[in-house]
Coordinates of C-alpha atoms (C1' of nucleotides) in Angstrom, one line a residue:
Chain A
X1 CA 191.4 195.1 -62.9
X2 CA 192.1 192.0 -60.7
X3 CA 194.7 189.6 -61.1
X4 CA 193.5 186.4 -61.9
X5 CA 195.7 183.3 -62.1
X6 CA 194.9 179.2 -62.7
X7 CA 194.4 177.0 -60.0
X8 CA 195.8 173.8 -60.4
X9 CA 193.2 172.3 -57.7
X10 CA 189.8 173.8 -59.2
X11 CA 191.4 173.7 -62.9
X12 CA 190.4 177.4 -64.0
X13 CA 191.4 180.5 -63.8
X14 CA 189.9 182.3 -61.4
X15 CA 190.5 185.6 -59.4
X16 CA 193.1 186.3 -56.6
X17 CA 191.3 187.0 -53.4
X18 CA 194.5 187.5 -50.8
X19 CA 194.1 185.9 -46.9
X20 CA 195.0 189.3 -46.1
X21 CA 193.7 192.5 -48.2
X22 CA 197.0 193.9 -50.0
X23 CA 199.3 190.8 -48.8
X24 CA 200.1 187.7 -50.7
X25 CA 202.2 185.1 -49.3
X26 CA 203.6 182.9 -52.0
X27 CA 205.3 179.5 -51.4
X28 CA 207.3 177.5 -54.0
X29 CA 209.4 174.8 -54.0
X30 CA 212.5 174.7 -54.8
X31 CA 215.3 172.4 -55.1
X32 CA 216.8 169.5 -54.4
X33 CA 220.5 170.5 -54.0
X34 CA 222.1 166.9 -55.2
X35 CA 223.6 168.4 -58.4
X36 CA 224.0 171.5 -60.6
X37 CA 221.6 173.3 -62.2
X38 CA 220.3 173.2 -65.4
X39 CA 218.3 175.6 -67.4
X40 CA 214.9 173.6 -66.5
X41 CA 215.3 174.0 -62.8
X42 CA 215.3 177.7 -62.8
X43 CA 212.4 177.6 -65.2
X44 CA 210.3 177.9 -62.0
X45 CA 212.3 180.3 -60.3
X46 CA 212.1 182.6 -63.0
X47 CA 207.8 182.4 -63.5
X48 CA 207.7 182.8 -59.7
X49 CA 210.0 185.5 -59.7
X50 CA 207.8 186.9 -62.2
X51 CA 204.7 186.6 -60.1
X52 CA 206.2 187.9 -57.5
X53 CA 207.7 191.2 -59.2
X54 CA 203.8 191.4 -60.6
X55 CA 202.0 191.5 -57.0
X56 CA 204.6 193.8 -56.1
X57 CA 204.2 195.7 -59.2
X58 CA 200.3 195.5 -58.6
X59 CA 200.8 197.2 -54.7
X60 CA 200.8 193.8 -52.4
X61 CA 203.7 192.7 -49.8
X62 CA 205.0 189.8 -51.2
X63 CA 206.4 187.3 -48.4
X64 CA 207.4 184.8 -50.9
X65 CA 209.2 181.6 -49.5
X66 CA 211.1 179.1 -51.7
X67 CA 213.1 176.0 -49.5
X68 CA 216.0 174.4 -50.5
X69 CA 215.8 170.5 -49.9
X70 CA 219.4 169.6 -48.5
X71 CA 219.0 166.2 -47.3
X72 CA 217.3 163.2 -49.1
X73 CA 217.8 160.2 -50.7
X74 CA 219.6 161.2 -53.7
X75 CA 222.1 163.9 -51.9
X76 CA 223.0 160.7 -49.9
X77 CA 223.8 158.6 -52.8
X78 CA 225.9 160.6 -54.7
X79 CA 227.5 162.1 -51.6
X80 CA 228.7 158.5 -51.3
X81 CA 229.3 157.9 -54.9
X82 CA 231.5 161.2 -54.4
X83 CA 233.3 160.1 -51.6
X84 CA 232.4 163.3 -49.4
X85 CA 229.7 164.5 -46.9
X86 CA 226.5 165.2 -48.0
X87 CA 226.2 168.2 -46.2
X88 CA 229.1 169.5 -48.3
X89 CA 227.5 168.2 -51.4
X90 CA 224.0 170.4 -50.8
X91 CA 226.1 173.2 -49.3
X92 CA 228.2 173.7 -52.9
X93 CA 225.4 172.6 -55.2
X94 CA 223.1 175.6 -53.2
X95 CA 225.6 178.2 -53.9
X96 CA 225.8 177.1 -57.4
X97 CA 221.7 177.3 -57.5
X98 CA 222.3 180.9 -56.3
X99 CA 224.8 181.4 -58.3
X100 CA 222.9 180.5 -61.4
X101 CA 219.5 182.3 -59.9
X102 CA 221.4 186.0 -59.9
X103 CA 222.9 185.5 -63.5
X104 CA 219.3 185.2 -64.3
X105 CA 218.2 188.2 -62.3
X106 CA 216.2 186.3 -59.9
X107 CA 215.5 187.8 -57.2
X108 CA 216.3 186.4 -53.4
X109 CA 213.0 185.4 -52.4
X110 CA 211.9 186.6 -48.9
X111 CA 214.1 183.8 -47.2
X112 CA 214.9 180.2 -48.4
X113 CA 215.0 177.9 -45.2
X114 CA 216.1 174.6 -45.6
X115 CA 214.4 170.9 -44.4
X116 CA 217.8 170.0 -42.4
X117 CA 217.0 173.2 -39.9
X118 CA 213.8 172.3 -39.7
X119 CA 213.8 169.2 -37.8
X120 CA 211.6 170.3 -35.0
X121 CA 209.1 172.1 -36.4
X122 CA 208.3 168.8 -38.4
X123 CA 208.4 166.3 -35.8
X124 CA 206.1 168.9 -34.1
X125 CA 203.3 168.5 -37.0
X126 CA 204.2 164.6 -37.2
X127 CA 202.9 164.7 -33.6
X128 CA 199.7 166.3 -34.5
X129 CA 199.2 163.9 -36.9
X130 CA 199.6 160.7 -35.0
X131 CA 198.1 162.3 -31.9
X132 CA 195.0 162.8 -34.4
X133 CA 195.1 159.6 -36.0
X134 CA 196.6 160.5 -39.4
X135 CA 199.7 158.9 -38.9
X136 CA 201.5 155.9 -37.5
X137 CA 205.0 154.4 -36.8
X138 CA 205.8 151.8 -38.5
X139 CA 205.4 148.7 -37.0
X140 CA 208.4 146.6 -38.6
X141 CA 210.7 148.2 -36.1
X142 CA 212.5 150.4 -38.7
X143 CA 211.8 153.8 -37.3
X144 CA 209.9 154.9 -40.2
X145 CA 206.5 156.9 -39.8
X146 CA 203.6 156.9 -41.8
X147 CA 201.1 159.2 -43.3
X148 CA 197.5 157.1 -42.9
X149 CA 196.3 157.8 -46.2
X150 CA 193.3 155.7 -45.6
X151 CA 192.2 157.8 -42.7
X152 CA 192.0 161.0 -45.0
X153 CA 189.0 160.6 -47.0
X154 CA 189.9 163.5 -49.1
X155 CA 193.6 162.6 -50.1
X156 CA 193.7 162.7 -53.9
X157 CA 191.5 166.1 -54.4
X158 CA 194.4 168.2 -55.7
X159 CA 195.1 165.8 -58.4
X160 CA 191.6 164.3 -58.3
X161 CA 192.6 160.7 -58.3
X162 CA 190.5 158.2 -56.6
X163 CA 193.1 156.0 -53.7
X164 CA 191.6 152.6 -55.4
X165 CA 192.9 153.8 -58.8
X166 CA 196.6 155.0 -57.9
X167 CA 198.9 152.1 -59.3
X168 CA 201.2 151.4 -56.3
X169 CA 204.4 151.5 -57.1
X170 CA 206.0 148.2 -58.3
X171 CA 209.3 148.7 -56.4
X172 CA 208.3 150.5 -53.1
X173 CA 209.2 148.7 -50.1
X174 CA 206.0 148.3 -48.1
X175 CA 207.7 147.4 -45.1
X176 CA 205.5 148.4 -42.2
X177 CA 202.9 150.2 -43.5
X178 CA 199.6 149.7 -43.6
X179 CA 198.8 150.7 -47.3
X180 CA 201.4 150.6 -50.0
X181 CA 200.0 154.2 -50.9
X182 CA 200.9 155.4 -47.4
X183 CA 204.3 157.9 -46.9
X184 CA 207.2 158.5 -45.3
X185 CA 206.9 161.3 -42.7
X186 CA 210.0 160.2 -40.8
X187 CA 212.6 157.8 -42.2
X188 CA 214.4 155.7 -39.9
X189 CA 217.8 156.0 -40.1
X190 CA 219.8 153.3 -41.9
X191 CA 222.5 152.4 -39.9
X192 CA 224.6 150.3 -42.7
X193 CA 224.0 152.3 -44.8
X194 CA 223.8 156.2 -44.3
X195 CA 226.2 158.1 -42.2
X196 CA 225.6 158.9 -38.8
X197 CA 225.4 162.5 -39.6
X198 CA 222.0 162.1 -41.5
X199 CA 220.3 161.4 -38.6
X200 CA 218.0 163.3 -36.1
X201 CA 216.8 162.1 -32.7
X202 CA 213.1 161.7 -32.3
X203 CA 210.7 160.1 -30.5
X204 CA 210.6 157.4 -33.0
X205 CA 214.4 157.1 -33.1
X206 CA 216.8 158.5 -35.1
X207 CA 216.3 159.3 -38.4
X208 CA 215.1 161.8 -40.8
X209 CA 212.9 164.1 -42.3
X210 CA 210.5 162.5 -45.7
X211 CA 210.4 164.8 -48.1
X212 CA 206.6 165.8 -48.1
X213 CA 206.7 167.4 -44.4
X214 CA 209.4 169.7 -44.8
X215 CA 208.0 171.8 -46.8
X216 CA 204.5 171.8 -44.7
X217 CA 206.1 172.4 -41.9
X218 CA 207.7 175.4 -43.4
X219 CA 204.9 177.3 -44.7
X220 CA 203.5 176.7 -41.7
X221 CA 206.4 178.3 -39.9
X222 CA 206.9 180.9 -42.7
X223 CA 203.6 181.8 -43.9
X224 CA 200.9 180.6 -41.5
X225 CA 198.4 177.9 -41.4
X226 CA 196.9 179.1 -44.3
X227 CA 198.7 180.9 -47.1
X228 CA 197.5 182.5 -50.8
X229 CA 199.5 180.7 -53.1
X230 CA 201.6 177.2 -53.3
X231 CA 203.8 176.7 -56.8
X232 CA 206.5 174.7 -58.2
X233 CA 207.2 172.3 -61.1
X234 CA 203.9 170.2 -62.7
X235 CA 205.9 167.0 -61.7
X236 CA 205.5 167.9 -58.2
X237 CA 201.4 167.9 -58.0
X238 CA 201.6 164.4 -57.2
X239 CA 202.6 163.3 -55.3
X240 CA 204.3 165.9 -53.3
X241 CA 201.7 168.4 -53.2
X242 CA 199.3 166.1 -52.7
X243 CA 200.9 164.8 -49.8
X244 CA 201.9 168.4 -48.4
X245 CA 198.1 169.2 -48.4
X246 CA 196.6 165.7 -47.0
X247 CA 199.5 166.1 -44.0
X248 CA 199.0 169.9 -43.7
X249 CA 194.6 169.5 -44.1
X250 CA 194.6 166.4 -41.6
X251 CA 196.7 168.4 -39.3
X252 CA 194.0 170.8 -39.5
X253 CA 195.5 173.8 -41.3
X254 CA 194.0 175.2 -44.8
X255 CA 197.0 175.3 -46.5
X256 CA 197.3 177.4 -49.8
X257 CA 194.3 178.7 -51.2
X258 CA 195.6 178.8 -54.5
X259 CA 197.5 176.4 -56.2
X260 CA 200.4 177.1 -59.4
X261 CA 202.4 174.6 -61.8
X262 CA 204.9 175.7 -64.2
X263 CA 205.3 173.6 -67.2
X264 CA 208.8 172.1 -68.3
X265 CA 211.6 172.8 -70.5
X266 CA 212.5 169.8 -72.1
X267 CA 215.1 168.8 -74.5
X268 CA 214.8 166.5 -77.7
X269 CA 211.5 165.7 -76.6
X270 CA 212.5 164.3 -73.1
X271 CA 212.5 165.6 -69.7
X272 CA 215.6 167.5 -69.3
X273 CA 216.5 165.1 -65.9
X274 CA 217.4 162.2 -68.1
X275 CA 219.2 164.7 -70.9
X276 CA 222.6 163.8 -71.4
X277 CA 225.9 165.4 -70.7
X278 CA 226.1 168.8 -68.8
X279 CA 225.4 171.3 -71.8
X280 CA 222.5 172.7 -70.7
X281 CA 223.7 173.7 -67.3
X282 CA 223.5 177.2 -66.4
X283 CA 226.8 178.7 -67.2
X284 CA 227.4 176.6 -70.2
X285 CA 224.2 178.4 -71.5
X286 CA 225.7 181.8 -70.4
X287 CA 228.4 180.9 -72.6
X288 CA 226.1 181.2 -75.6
X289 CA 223.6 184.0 -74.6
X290 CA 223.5 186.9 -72.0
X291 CA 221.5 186.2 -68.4
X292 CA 219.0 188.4 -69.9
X293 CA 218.7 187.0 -72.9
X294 CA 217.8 183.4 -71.6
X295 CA 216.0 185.1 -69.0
X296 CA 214.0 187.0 -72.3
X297 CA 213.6 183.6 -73.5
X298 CA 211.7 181.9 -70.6
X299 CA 209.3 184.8 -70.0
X300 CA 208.0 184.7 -73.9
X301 CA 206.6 181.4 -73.3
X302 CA 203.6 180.9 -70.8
X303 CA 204.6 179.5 -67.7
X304 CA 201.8 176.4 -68.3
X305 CA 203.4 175.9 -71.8
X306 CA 206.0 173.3 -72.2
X307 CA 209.3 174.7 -74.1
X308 CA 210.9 172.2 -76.4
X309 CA 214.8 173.4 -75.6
X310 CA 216.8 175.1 -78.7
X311 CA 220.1 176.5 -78.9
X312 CA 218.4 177.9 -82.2
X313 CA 215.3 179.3 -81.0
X314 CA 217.1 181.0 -77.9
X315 CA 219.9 182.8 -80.1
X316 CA 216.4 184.3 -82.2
X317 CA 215.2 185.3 -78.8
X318 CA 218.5 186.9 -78.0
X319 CA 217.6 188.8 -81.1
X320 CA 214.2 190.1 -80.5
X321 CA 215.7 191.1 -76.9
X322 CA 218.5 193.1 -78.3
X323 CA 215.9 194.9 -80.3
X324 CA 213.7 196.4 -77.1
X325 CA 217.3 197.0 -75.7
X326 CA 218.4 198.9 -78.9
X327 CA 215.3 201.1 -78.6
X328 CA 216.1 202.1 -75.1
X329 CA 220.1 202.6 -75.8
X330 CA 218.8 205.1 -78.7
X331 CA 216.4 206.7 -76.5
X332 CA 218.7 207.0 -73.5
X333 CA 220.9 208.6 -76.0
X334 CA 218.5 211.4 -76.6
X335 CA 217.0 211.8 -73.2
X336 CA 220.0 210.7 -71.4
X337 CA 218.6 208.3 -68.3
X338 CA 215.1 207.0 -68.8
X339 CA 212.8 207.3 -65.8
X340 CA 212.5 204.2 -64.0
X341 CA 209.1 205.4 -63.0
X342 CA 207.2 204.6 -66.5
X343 CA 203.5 203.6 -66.7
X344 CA 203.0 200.1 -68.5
X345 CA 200.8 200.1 -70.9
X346 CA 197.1 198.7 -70.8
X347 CA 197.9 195.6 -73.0
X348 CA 200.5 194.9 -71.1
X349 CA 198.5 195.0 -67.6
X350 CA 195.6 192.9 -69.1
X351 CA 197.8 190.5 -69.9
X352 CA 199.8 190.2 -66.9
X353 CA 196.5 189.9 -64.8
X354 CA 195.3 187.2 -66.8
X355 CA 197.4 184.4 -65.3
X356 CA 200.7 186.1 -66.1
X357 CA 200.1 186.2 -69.9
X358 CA 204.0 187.1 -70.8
X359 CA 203.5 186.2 -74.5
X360 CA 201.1 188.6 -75.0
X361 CA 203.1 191.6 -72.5
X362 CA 206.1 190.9 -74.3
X363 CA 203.7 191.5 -77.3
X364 CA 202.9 194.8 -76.1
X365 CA 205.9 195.8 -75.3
X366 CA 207.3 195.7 -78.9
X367 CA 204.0 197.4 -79.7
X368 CA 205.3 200.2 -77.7
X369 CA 208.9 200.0 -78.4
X370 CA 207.6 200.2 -82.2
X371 CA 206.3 203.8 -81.2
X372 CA 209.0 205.0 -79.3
X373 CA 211.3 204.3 -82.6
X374 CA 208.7 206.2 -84.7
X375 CA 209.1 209.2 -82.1
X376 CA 212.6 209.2 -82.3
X377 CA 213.0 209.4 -85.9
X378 CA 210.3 212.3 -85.3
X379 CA 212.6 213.8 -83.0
X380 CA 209.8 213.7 -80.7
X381 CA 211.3 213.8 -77.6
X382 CA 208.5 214.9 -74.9
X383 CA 206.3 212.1 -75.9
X384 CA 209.9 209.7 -76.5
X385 CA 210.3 210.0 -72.8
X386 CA 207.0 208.9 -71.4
X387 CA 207.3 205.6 -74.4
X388 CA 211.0 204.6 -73.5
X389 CA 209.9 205.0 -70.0
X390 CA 207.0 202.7 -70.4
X391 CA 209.2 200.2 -72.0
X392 CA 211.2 200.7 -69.3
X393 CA 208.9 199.7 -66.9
X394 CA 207.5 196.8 -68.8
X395 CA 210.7 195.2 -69.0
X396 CA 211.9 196.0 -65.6
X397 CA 208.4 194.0 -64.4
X398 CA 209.7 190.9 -65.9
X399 CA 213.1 191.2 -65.1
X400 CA 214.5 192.1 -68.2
X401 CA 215.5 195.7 -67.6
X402 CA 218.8 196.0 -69.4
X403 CA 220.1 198.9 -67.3
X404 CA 219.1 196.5 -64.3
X405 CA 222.8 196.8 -62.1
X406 CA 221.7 192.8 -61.8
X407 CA 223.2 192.1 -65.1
X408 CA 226.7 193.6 -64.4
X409 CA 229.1 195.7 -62.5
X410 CA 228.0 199.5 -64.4
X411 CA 231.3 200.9 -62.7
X412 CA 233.7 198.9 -64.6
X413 CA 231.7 199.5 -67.8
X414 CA 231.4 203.7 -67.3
X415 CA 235.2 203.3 -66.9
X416 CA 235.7 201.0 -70.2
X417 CA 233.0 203.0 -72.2
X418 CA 235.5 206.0 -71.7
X419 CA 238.4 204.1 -72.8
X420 CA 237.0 202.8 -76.1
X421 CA 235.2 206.0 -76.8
X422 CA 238.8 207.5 -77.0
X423 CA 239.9 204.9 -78.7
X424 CA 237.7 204.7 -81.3
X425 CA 237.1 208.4 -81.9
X426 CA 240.3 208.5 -83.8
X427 CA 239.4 206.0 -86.1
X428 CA 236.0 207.4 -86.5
X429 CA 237.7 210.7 -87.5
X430 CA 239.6 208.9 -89.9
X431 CA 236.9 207.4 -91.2
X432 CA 234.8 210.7 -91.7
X433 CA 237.7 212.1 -93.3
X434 CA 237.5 209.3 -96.0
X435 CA 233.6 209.6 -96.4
X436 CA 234.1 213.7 -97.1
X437 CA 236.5 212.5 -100.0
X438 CA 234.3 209.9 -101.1
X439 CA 237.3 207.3 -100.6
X440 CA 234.7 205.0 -99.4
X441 CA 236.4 201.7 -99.8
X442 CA 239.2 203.4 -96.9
X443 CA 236.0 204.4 -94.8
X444 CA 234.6 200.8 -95.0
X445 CA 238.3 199.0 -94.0
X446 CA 238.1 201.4 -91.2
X447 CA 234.3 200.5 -90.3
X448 CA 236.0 196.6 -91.0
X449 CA 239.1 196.9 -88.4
X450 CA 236.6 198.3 -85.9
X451 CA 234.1 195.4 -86.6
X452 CA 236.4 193.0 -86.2
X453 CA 237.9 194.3 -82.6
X454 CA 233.5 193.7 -81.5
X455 CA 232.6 197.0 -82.1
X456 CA 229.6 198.1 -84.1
X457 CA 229.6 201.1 -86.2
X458 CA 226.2 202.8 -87.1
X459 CA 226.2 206.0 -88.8
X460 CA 222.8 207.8 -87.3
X461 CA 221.5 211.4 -88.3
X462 CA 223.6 213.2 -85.7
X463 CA 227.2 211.6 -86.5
X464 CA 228.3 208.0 -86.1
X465 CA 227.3 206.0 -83.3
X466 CA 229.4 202.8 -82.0
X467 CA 228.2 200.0 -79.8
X468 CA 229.7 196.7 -78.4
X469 CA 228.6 194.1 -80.6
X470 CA 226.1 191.2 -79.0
X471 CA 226.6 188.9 -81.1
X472 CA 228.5 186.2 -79.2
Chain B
rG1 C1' 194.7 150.7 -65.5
rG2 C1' 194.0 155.9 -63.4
rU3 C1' 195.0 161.4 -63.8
rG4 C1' 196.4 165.7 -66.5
rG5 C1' 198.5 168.3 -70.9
rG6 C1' 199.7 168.8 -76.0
rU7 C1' 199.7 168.8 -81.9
rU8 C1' 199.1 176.5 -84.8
rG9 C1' 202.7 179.4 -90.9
rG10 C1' 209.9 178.4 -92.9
rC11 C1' 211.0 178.6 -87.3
rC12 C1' 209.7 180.1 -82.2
rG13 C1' 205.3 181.1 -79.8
rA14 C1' 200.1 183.4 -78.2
rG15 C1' 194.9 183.0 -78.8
rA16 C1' 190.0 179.9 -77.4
rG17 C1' 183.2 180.8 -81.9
rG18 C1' 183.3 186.1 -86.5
rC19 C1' 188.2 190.9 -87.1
rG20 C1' 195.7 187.1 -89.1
rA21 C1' 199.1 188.5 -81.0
rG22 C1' 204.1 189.2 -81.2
rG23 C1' 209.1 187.8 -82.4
rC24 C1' 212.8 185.6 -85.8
rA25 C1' 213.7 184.4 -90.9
rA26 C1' 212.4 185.7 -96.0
rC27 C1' 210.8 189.2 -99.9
rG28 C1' 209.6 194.4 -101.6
rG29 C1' 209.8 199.7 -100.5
rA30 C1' 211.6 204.3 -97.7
rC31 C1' 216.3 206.1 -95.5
rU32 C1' 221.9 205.3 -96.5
rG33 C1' 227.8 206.4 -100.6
rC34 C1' 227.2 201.2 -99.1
rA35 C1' 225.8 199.1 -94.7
rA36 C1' 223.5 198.9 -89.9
rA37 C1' 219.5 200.5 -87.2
rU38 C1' 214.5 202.2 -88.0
rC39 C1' 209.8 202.7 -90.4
rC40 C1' 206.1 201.0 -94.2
rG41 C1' 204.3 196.8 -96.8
rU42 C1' 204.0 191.3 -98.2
rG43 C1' 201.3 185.2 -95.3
rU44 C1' 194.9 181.9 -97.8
rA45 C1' 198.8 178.5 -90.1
rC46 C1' 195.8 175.8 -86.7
rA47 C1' 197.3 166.8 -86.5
rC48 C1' 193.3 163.8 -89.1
rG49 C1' 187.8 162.4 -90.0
rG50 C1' 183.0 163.6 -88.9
rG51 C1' 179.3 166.9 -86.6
rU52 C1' 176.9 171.6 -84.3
rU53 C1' 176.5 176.7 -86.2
rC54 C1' 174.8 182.0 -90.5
rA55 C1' 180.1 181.5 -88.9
rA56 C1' 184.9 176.6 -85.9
rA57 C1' 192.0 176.8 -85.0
rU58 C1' 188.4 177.7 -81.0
rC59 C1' 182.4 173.8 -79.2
rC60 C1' 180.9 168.2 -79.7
rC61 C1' 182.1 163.0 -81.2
rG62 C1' 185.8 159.8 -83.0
rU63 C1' 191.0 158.7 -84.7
rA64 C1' 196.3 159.2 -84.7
rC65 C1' 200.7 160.7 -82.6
rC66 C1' 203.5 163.1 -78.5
rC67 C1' 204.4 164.4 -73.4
rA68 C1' 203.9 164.4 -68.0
rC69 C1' 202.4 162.2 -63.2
rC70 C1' 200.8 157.5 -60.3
rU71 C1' 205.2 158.0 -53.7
rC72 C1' 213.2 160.2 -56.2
rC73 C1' 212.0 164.8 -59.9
rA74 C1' 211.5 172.3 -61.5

RNA sequence: GGUGGGUUGGCCGAGAGGCGAGGCAACGGACUGCAAAUCCGUGUACACGGGUUCAAAUCCCGUACCCACCUCCA
């Protein structure tokens, strides 16, 4: 049973062989912090988180690294636009990021370094490059250096394009470089233009970082020379990942040995970037669905699939979820805690280990929850407690483990859960009273009046049964 | 122009030569005072046209439409 998972660079799925028996060291890329996010951007977070909680789940250390781009063109521009400093702009659009990430039950990732304390450890590798002929400073004058992509016969493998066939891009100014296809390494700062702040000294002059080497220089820092696994969005294949390896290869490092894309969400058919209006942000969302429950909805596509965005569809996830949730609220009931130490079962593991197969686990997981429900209405409850545990487990793998202290403060709910036991108790007496007499229209307006404050009322084998409602 | 991906039932969403993943919705049944929850059952789905094969949603050829990337992007 080995995990196997796609390479984007070999195109086919083929098995994980760590660096390092038992160790995988996992580096994504994360965001540009120019504005808040939206429930495509931690698309990615959550697959990776996924992956990660897998290897963990499989036995391997996880060192998994994500950056945080907090300088680049765009921060500048609408730092300006906004009439504040840029560094304040990434700084607050960050802690919204990690904001949104722990509403989703993300985990922290092994630590999140950003390009702007970086500095040195890129000029370091821009070095390297020149010193070994891969890169250049422009000769305009302007401070800018360039990656040579004519001296790197390979550039282009990842996405297998050919150099003579890349269309160069109509509005890049070539200024000094040599090819239009060539990069920035270093920008040279922009004195009319950008505040003094967003500049770095160097040996080229000041300036700053391109947005290709940070995240080279960081693995590098972070992970090694050579690392198991590099992910982010599709969109960032080419050309930054392209770019990352060329600069990272001619500086004479492996790089990742593995190589991961998660497909979008998109809305209305269009990349959620150019959707309009801020509905789709992250807490906007929350305002709809539980963390969970969008969190339900992300794993129970593939991570390669594109997901066409619906209010619709994620309220009928929200559904299914409540269902696995329901199973282990009428388990717990029974059994009191469920172990967290469950086994998952074998469907589940074969699909996880074929390239993170969540459709199909999820699958499995209602397949088990379907004979825990049996088992309870058996009364069952030795074999109950090995099934809810499973579930359990399954769930808690992707995340999605409702008793997860992640999704909310358990102390302040103990204490309420006490309160509105009391309360409701009465009324349920009330209500049983009615039932005995067969006054059953005065049993339902009390079932009504408790309905309509959000509570449920189910009336189960052993006695009635009430529950918050989820419906939002 | 180059590169990659897609089109599956009412809806969402897997699968990748033979056995109808799973969820939601719907319908029928069991249970219930009625509900809810749960269980059981109910479906002639794979963009179109050819072809290969005993057998194609799956492989091949062609067509249509959609999407992404080609130096700002999760």
């Amino acid at each position: 049973m080995t995990f196997r998972l796609y390479d984007t660079a070999t195109r086919e799925v083929r098995d994980f062989v760590p660096l390092e028996e038992g160790k995988a060291g996992i580096y994504v890329c994360g965001l540009t912090v120019q504005s808040e996010p939206h429930v495509g951007h931690v698309r990615s977070a959550v697959n990776f988180d996924v992956l990660r909680r897998w290897l963990s789940h499989s036995g391997y250390a996880v060192t998994l690294i994500r950056n945080v781009t907090d300088i680049d063109d765009k921060i500048l521009a609408k730092s300006a636009e906004q009439s504040r400093p840029w560094f304040n702009l990434a700084y607050e659009m960050h802690a919204r990021l990690t904001e949104a990430l722990a509403s989703i039950n993300v985990l922290p990732p092994t630590y999140e370094p950003g390009a702007t304390g970086h500095v040195p450890e890129m000029l370091e590798l821009i070095e390297t490059l020149i010193a070994r002929g891969h890169a250049y400073a422009a000769e305009d004058g302007s401070g800018d250096v360039y990656f040579d992509v004519r001296s790197w016969p390979s550039y282009g493998e990842l996405t297998r394009q050919a150099v003579d066939d890349m269309e160069s891009a109509g509005d890049a100014d070539p200024r000094g470089k040599r090819d239009p296809r060539d990069f920035a390494l270093w920008k040279g700062h922009k004195k009319e233009t950008e505040p003094e702040s967003a500049a770095w000294p160097s040996p080229y002059g000041p300036g700053r970082p391109g947005w290709h080497i940070e995240c080279s220089a960081m693995a590098r820092k972070y992970l090694g020379p050579g690392f198991d696994i590099h992910g982010g969005g599709v969109d960032l294949r080419f050309p930054h990942h392209e770019n990352e390896q060329a600069q990272s290869r001619a500086a004479g490092q492996p790089f990742a040995s593995y190589w991961m894309h998660n497909a979008w969400i998109t809305t209305a058919g269009e990349k959620m970037s150019k959707s309009l209006g801020n509905s789709l942000l992250v807490p906007k969302v929350l305002e709809r669905v539980r963390g969970v429950e969008l969190r339900f909805y992300m794993v129970s596509a593939h991570y390669r699939s594109h997901v066409e965005f619906s209010f619709e569809a994620l309220e009928e996830a929200a559904v299914g979820y409540r269902r696995l949730e329901n199973f282990l609220e009428r388990a717990s009931a029974v059994l009191g805690e469920i172990p967290t130490t469950g086994m998952p079962c074998a469907d589940f593991v074969v699909a996880m280990d074929d390239d993170l197969g969540t459709p199909a686990a999820v699958a499995a997981i209602f397949d088990v929850a379907r004979e825990g429900n049996k088992l309870l209405e058996a009364g069952d409850s030795a074999a109950l407690r090995g099934t809810a545990a499973s579930v359990r487990a399954m769930l808690a793998v992707l995340g999605l483990d409702p008793a997860d202290p992640a999704w909310g403060s358990a102390g302040d709910d103990a204490a309420l859960t006490g309160v509105v036991d009391a309360l409701v108790a009465g009324l349920l007496e009330q209500r049983a009273e009615a039932r005995a007499a067969k006054d059953y229209a005065r049993a339902d307006v009390i079932r009504d009046q408790i309905k309509a404050a959000g509570i449920e009322v189910e009336d189960t084998p052993t006695g009635p049964k009430w529950s918050l409602s989820k419906e939002h």
